[in-house]
Each structure stands twice: as C-alpha cells, then as structure tokens.
mmCIF file of C-alpha atoms in Angstrom:
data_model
loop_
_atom_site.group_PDB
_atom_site.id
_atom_site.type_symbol
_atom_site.label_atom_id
_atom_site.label_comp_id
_atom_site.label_asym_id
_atom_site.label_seq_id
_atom_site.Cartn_x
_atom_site.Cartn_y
_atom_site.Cartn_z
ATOM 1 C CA UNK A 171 -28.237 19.129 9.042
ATOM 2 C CA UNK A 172 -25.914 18.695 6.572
ATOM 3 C CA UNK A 173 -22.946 16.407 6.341
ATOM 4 C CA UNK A 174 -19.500 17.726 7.495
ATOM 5 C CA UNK A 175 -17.003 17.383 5.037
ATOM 6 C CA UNK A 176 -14.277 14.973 5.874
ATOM 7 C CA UNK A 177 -10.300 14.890 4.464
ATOM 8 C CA UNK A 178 -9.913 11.549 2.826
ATOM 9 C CA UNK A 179 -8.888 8.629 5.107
ATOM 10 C CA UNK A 180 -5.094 8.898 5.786
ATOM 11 C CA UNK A 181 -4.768 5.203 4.458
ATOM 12 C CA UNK A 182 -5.388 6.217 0.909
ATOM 13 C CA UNK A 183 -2.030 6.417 -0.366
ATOM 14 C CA UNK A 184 -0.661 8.739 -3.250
ATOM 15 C CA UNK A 185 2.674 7.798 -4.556
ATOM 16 C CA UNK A 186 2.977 5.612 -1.889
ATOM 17 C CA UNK A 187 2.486 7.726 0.557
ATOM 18 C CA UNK A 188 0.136 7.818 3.213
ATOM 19 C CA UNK A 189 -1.635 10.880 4.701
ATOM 20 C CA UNK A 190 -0.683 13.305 1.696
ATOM 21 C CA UNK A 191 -4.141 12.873 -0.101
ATOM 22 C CA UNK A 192 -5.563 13.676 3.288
ATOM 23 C CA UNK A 193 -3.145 16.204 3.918
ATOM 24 C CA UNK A 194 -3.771 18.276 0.192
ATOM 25 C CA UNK A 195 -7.655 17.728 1.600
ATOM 26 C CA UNK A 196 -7.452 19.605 4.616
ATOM 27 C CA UNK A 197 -5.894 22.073 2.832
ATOM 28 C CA UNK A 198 -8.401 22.729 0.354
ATOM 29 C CA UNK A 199 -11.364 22.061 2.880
ATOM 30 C CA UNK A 200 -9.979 24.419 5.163
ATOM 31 C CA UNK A 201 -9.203 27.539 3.212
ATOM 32 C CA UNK A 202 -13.278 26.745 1.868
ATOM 33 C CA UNK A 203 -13.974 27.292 5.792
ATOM 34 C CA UNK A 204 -15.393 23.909 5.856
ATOM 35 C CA UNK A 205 -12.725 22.524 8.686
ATOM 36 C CA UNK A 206 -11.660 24.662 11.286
ATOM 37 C CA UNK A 207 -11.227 22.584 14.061
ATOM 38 C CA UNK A 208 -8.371 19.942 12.282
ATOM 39 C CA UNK A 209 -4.863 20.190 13.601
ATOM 40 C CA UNK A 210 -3.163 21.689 10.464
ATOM 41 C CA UNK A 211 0.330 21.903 9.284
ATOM 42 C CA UNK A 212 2.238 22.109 12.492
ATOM 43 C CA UNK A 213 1.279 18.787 14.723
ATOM 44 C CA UNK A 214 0.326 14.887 14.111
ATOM 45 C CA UNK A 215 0.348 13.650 10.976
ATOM 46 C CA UNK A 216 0.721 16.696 8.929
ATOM 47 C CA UNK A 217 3.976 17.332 10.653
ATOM 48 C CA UNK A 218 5.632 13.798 10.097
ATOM 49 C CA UNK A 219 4.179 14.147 6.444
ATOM 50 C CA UNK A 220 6.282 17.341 5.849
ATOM 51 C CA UNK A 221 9.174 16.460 8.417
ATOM 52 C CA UNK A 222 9.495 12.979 5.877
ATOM 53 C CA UNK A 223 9.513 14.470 2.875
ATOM 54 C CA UNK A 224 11.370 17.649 3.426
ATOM 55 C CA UNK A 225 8.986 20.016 2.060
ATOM 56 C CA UNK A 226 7.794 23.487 2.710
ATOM 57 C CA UNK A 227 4.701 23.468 3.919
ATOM 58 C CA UNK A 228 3.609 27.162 2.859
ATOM 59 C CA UNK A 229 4.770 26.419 -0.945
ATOM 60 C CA UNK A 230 3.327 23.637 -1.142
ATOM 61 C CA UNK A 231 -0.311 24.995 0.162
ATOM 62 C CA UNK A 232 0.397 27.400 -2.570
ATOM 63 C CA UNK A 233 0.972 24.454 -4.675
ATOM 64 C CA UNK A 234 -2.713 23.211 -3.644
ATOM 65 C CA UNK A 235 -4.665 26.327 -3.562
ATOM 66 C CA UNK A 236 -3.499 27.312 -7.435
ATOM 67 C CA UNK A 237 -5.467 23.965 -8.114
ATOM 68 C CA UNK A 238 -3.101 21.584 -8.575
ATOM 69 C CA UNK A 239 -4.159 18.073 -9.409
ATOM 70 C CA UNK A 240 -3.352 14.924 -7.145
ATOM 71 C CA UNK A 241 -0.419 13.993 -9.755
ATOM 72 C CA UNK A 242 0.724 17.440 -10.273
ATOM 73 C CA UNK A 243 0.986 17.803 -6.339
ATOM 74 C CA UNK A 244 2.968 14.478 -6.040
ATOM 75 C CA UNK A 245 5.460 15.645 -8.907
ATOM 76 C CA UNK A 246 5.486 18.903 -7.179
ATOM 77 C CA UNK A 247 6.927 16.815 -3.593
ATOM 78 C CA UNK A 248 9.122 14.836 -5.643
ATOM 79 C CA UNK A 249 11.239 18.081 -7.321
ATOM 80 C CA UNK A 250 10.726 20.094 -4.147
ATOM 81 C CA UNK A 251 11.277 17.468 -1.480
ATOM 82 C CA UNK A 252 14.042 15.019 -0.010
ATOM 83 C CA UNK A 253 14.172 12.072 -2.505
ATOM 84 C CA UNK A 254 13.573 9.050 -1.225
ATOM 85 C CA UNK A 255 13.405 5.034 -2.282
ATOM 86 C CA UNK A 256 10.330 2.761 -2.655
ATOM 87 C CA UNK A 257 11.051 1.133 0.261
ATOM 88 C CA UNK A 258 11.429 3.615 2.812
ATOM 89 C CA UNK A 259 7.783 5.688 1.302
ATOM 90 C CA UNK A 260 6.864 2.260 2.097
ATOM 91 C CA UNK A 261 7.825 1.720 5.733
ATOM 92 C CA UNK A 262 7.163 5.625 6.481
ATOM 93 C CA UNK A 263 3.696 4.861 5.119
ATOM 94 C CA UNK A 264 3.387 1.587 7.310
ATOM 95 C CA UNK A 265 4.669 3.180 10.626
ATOM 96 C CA UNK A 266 1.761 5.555 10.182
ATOM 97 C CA UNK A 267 -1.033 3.757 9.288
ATOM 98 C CA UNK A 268 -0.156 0.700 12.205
ATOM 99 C CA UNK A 269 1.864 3.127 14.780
ATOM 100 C CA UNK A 270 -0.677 3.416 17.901
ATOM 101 C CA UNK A 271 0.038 5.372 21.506
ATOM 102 C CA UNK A 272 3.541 4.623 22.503
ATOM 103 C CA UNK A 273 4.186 6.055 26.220
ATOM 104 C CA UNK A 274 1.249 6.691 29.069
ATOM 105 C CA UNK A 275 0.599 10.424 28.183
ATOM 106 C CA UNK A 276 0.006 9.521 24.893
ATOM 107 C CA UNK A 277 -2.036 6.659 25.549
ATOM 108 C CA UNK A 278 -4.329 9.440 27.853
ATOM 109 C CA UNK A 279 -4.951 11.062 24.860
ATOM 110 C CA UNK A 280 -6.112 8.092 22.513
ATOM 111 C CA UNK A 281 -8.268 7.025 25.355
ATOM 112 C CA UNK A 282 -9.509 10.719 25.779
ATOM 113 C CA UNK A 283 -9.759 10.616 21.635
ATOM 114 C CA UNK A 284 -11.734 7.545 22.195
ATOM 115 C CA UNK A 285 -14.289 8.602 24.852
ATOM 116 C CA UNK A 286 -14.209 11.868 22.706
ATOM 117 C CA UNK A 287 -15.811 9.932 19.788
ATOM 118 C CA UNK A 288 -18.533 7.512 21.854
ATOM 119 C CA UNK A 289 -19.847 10.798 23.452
ATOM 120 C CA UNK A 290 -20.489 11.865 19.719
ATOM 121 C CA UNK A 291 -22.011 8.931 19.014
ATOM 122 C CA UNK A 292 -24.390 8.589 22.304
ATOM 123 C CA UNK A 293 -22.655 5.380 23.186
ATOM 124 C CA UNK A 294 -19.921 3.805 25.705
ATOM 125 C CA UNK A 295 -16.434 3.393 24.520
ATOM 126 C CA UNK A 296 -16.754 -0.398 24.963
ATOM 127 C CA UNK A 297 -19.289 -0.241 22.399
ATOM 128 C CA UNK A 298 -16.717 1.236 19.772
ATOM 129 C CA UNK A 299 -15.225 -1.145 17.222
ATOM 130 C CA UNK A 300 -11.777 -2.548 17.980
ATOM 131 C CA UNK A 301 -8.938 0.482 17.815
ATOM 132 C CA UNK A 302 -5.929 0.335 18.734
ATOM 133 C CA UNK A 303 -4.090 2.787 16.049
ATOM 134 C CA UNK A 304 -4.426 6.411 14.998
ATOM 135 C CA UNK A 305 -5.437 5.972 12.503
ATOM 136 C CA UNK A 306 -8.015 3.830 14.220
ATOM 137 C CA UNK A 307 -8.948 7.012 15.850
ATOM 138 C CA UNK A 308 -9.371 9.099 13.148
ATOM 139 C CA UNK A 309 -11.418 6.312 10.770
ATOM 140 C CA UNK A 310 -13.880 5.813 14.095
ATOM 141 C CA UNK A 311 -14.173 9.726 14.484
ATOM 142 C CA UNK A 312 -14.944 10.371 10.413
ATOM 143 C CA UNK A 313 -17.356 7.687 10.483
ATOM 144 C CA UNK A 314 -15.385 5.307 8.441
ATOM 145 C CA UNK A 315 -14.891 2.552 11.290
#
C-alpha cells in the first residue's frame, strides 16, 4: 500500500503566511489526481487564504500549474493581491494556526473530525493526542500529531 500524499502542514509559513505552502500543494497534488477528497478552493482554509489576501483563485492555480516556484508564487500574491503589513500576515497567520471550534455546530464537526480520525487509526478518541485547534485536526489526520 503505498503512502498517500499529503499537502504540507498548514503551519509552515511562506512569507509569513500560513496555509499558502499547503494551499499551492493541494493544488499541484490534486490536478496529479493524487487528492480528491480535500476541500479545495471554495471552503476552510483555502477560502480565508484567498478571502485575506485578495487574490483570484483561478489565476493563481494557473500561476501554480505553469510551475511556478514557492518564491515566484509569493511574488506572484504580493503584485496580484491586497497589500498588507508584517503585522497583520502575522496575526492572520496566528488566528489560523491557534483558532479552534467557536459555536456548538462547529464544535459537532471537530468532534465528528476527531472520531473521524481514531476510527482511521483503530483507536478511541480519548486515545488521540491533545487537540483542541484545526489545525490540530488536520496535523492528527496527516499523521503529523
């Protein structure tokens, strides 16, 4: 069986920014047909990442798929996106990687996430390591956690 191919963790950070490594990651791994079952573009993370910096999310998957390099993609964001300081990449980038369920639906879901990820595993959620994020979720669920 071979190893599925996993987007980079969302806490790696290029420019600053969290999430767009991953992000230019699950583009690439998904037009090889190796994800198919990732949210993509529209929801979660992907959607704050392109809501934040103002980009067009078509272009710049056009920007990735042409072969663009990590720094050539970040250059490309900074001409085609909003501009934006140090600081607020910075607290963007922190409100993702600590932000964690925030009303009762959504704290169904990480627990359904959770128990999603100990069935995987052949084990109880109690047996899980300590998550409370989600990006908690995702790190447990690639095998990183």
């Amino acid at each position: 069986m071979t190893q599925p191919a996993y987007p980079r963790s969302p806490k790696v950070l290029l420019g600053g920014i969290a999430h767009l490594g991953r992000f230019i990651d699950k583009v690439r791994l998904r037009h090889a047909g190796k994800i198919q079952d990732y949210n993509y573009i529209t929801v979660g993370f992907d959607k704050y990442l392109i809501d934040f910096l103002q980009i067009d999310p078509k272009a710049f998957e056009q920007q990735v798929l042409a072969g663009g390099s990590d720094e050539s993609l970040l250059a490309w964001v900074k001409t085609h996106g909003r501009k934006h300081s140090e600081q607020e990449i910075a607290e963007w980038s922190k409100g993702i990687l600590t932000g964690g369920p925030k009303d009762d639906a959504a704290r169904q879901r990480y627990q359904g996430r959770l128990q999603d990820i100990a069935t995987k595993r052949g084990v109880p959620v109690t047996a899980l390591p300590p998550a409370t994020t989600w990006v908690h979720a995702i790190e447990l669920d690639e095998g990183r956690m």
